mmCIF file of C-alpha atoms in Angstrom:
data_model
loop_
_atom_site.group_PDB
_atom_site.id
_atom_site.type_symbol
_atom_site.label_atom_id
_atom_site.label_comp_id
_atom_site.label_asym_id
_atom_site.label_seq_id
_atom_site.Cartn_x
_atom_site.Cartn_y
_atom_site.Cartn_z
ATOM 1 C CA UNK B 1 47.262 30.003 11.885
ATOM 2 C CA UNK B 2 45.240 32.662 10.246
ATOM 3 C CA UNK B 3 41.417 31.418 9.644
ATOM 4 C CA UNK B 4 39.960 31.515 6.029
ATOM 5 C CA UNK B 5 36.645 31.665 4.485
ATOM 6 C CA UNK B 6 35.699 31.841 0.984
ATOM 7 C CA UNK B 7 31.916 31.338 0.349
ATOM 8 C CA UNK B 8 30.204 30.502 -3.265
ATOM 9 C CA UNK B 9 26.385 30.914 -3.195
ATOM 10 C CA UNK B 10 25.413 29.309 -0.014
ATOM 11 C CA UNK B 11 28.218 27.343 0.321
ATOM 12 C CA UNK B 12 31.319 27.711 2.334
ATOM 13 C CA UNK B 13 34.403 26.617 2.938
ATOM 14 C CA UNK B 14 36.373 27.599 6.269
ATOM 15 C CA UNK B 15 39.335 26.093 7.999
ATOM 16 C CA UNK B 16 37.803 27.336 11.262
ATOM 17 C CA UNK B 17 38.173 24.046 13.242
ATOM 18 C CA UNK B 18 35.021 25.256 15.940
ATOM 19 C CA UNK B 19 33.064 25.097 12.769
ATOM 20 C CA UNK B 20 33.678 21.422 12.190
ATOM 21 C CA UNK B 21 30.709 18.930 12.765
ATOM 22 C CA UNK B 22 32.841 16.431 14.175
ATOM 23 C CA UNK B 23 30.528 13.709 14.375
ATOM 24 C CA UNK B 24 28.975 14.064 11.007
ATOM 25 C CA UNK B 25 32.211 13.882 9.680
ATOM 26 C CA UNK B 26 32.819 10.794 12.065
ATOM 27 C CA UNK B 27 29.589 9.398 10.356
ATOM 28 C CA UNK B 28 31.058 9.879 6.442
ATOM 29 C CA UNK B 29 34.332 8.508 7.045
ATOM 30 C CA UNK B 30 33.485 5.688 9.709
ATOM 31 C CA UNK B 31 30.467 4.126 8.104
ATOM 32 C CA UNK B 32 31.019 5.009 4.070
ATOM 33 C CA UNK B 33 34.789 4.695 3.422
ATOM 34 C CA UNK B 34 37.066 2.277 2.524
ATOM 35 C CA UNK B 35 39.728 3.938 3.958
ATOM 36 C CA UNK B 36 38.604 4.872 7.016
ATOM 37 C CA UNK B 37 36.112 2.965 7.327
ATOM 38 C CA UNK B 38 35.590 1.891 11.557
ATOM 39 C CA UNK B 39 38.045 5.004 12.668
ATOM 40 C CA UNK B 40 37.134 5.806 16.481
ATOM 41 C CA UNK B 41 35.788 8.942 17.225
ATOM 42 C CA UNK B 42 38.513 9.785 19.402
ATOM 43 C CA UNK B 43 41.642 8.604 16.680
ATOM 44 C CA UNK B 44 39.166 11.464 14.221
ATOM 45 C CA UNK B 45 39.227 13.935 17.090
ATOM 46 C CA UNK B 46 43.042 13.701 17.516
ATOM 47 C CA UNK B 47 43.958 13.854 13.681
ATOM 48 C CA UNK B 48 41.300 17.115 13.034
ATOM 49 C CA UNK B 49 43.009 18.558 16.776
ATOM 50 C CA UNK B 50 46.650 18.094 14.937
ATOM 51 C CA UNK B 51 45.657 18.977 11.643
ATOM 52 C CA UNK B 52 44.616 21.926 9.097
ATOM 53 C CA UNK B 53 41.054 21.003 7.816
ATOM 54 C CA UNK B 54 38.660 21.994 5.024
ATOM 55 C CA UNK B 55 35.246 22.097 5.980
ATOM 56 C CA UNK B 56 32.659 22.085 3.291
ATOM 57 C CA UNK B 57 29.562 23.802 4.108
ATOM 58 C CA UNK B 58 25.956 24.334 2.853
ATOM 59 C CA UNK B 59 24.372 26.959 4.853
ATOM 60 C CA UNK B 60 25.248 25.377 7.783
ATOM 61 C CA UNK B 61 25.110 21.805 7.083
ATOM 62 C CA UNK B 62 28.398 20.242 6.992
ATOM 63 C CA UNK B 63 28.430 18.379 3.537
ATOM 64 C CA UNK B 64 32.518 18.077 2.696
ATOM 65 C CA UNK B 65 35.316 17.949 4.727
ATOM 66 C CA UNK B 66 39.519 17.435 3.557
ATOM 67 C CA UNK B 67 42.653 17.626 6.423
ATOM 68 C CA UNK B 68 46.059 18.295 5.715
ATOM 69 C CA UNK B 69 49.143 16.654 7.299
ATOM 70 C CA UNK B 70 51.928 19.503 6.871
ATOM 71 C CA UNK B 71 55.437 20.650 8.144
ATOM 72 C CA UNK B 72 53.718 23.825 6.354
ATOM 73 C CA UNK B 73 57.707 23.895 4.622
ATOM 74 C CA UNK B 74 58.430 21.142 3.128
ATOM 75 C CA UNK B 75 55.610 18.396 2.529
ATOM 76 C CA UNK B 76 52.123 18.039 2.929
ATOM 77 C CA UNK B 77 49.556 14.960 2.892
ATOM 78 C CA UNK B 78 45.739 15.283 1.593
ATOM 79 C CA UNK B 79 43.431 12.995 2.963
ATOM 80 C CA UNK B 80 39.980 12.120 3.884
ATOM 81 C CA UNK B 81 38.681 14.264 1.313
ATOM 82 C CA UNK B 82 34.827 13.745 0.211
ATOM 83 C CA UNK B 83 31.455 15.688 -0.036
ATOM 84 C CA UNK B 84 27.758 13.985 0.385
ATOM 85 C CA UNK B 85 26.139 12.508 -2.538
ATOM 86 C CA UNK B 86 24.100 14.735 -2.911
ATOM 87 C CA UNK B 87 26.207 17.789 -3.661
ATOM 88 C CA UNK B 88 27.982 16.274 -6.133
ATOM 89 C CA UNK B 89 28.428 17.489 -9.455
ATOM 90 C CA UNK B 90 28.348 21.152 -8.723
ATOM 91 C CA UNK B 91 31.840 21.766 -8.856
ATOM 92 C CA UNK B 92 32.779 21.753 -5.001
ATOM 93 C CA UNK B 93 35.491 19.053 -5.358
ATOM 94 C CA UNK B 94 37.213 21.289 -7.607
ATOM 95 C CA UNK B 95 36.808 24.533 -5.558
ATOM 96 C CA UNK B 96 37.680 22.860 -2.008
ATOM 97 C CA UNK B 97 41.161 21.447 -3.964
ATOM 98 C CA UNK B 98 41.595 24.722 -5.328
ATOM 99 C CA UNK B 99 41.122 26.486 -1.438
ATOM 100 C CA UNK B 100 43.757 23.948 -0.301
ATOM 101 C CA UNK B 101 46.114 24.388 -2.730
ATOM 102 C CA UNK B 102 46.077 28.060 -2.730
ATOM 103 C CA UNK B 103 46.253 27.985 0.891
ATOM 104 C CA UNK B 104 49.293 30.663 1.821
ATOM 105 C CA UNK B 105 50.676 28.242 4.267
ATOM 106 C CA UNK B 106 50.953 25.528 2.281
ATOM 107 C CA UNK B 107 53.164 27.291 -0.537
ATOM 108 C CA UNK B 108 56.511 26.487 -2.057
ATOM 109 C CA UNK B 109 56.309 22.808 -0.208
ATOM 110 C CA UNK B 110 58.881 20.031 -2.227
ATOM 111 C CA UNK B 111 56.379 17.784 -2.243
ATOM 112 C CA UNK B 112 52.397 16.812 -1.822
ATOM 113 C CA UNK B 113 50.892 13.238 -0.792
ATOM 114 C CA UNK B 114 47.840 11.779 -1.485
ATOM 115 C CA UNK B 115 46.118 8.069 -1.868
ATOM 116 C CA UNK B 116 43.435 7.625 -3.890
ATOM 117 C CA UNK B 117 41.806 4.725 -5.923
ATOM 118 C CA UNK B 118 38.890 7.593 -7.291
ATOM 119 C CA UNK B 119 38.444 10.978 -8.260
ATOM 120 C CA UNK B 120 42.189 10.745 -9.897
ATOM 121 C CA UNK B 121 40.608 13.014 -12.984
ATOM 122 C CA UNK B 122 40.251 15.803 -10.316
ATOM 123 C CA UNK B 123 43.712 15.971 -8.434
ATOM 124 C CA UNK B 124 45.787 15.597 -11.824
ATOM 125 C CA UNK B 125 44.355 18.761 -12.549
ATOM 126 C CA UNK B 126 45.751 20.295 -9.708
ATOM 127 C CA UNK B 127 49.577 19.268 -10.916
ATOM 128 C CA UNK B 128 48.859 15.287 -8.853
ATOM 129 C CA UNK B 129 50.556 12.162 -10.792
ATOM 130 C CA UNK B 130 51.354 8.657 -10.305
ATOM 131 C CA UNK B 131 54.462 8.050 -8.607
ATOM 132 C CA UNK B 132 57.049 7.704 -11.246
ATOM 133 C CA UNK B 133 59.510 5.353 -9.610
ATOM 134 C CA UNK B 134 57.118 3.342 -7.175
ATOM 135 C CA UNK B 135 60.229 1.003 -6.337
ATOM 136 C CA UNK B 136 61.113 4.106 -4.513
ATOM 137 C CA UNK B 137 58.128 4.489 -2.586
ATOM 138 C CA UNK B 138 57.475 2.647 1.058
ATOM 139 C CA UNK B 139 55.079 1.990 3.432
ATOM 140 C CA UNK B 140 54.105 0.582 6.476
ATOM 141 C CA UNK B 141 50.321 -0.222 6.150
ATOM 142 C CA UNK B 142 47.640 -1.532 8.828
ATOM 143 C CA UNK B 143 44.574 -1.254 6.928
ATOM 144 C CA UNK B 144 42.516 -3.564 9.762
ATOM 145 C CA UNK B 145 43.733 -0.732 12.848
ATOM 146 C CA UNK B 146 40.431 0.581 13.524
ATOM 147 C CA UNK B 147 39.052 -2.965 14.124
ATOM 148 C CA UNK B 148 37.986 -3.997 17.824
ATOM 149 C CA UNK B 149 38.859 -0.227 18.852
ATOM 150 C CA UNK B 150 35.988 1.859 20.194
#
């Protein structure tokens, strides 16, 4: 898949996977989310390896990251989507959802994922709503994996 690179000031975003900062995103998503909060390095590793990421960058400080789980024709699933504290507020949430979602190889898909329980306000205005029959929806959830695995 093609790499791309749009850039806004001194910030980047790339889906250039040798750019990643692996274990700084390790750091963010192991120590200060719920959601993946205790993932191993190696289960992180795997999903980036399998995956089409977003990194978020300030010169050359990794400060955002986002993956995407994709048949690239039919479906896709957003996750593990954040940027630091401290670059919050300047309209980079809104530019790295607008990067994915313009991305060409994730046109014309039926359907897009995502779980959130914040930032809702910023993926509704990218077309996101809540599920409108929920009975429908299933799932087979083990939020304690990542506990006692190194």
């Amino acid at each position: 898949m093609e790499i791309r690179e749009t850039h806004r000031n001194e910030y980047t975003i790339s889906t250039d996977r040798n750019k990643l900062h692996i274990s700084s995103i390790h750091k963010f998503l192991a120590n200060q989310t719920d959601w993946a909060n205790g993932i191993p390095l190696n289960t992180l590793k795997t999903s980036i390896e399998n995956s089409l990421n977003f990194g978020l960058y300030y010169k050359d400080q990794q400060i955002g990251f986002a993956i995407i789980i994709s048949d690239y024709s039919t479906i896709a699933y957003l996750g593990d989507v954040y940027i630091l504290k401290e670059h919050r507020g300047k309209g980079l949430s809104k530019w790295l959802i607008n990067e994915i979602m313009e991305h060409p190889n994730l046109q014309g898909l039926r359907r897009w994922i995502l779980l959130t329980d914040t930032a809702e306000w910023l993926y509704k205005k990218f077309g996101f709503t809540e599920i409108p029959h929920p009975e429908f929806y299933m799932e087979k959830h083990n939020p304690n994996v990542y506990n006692g695995i190194k």
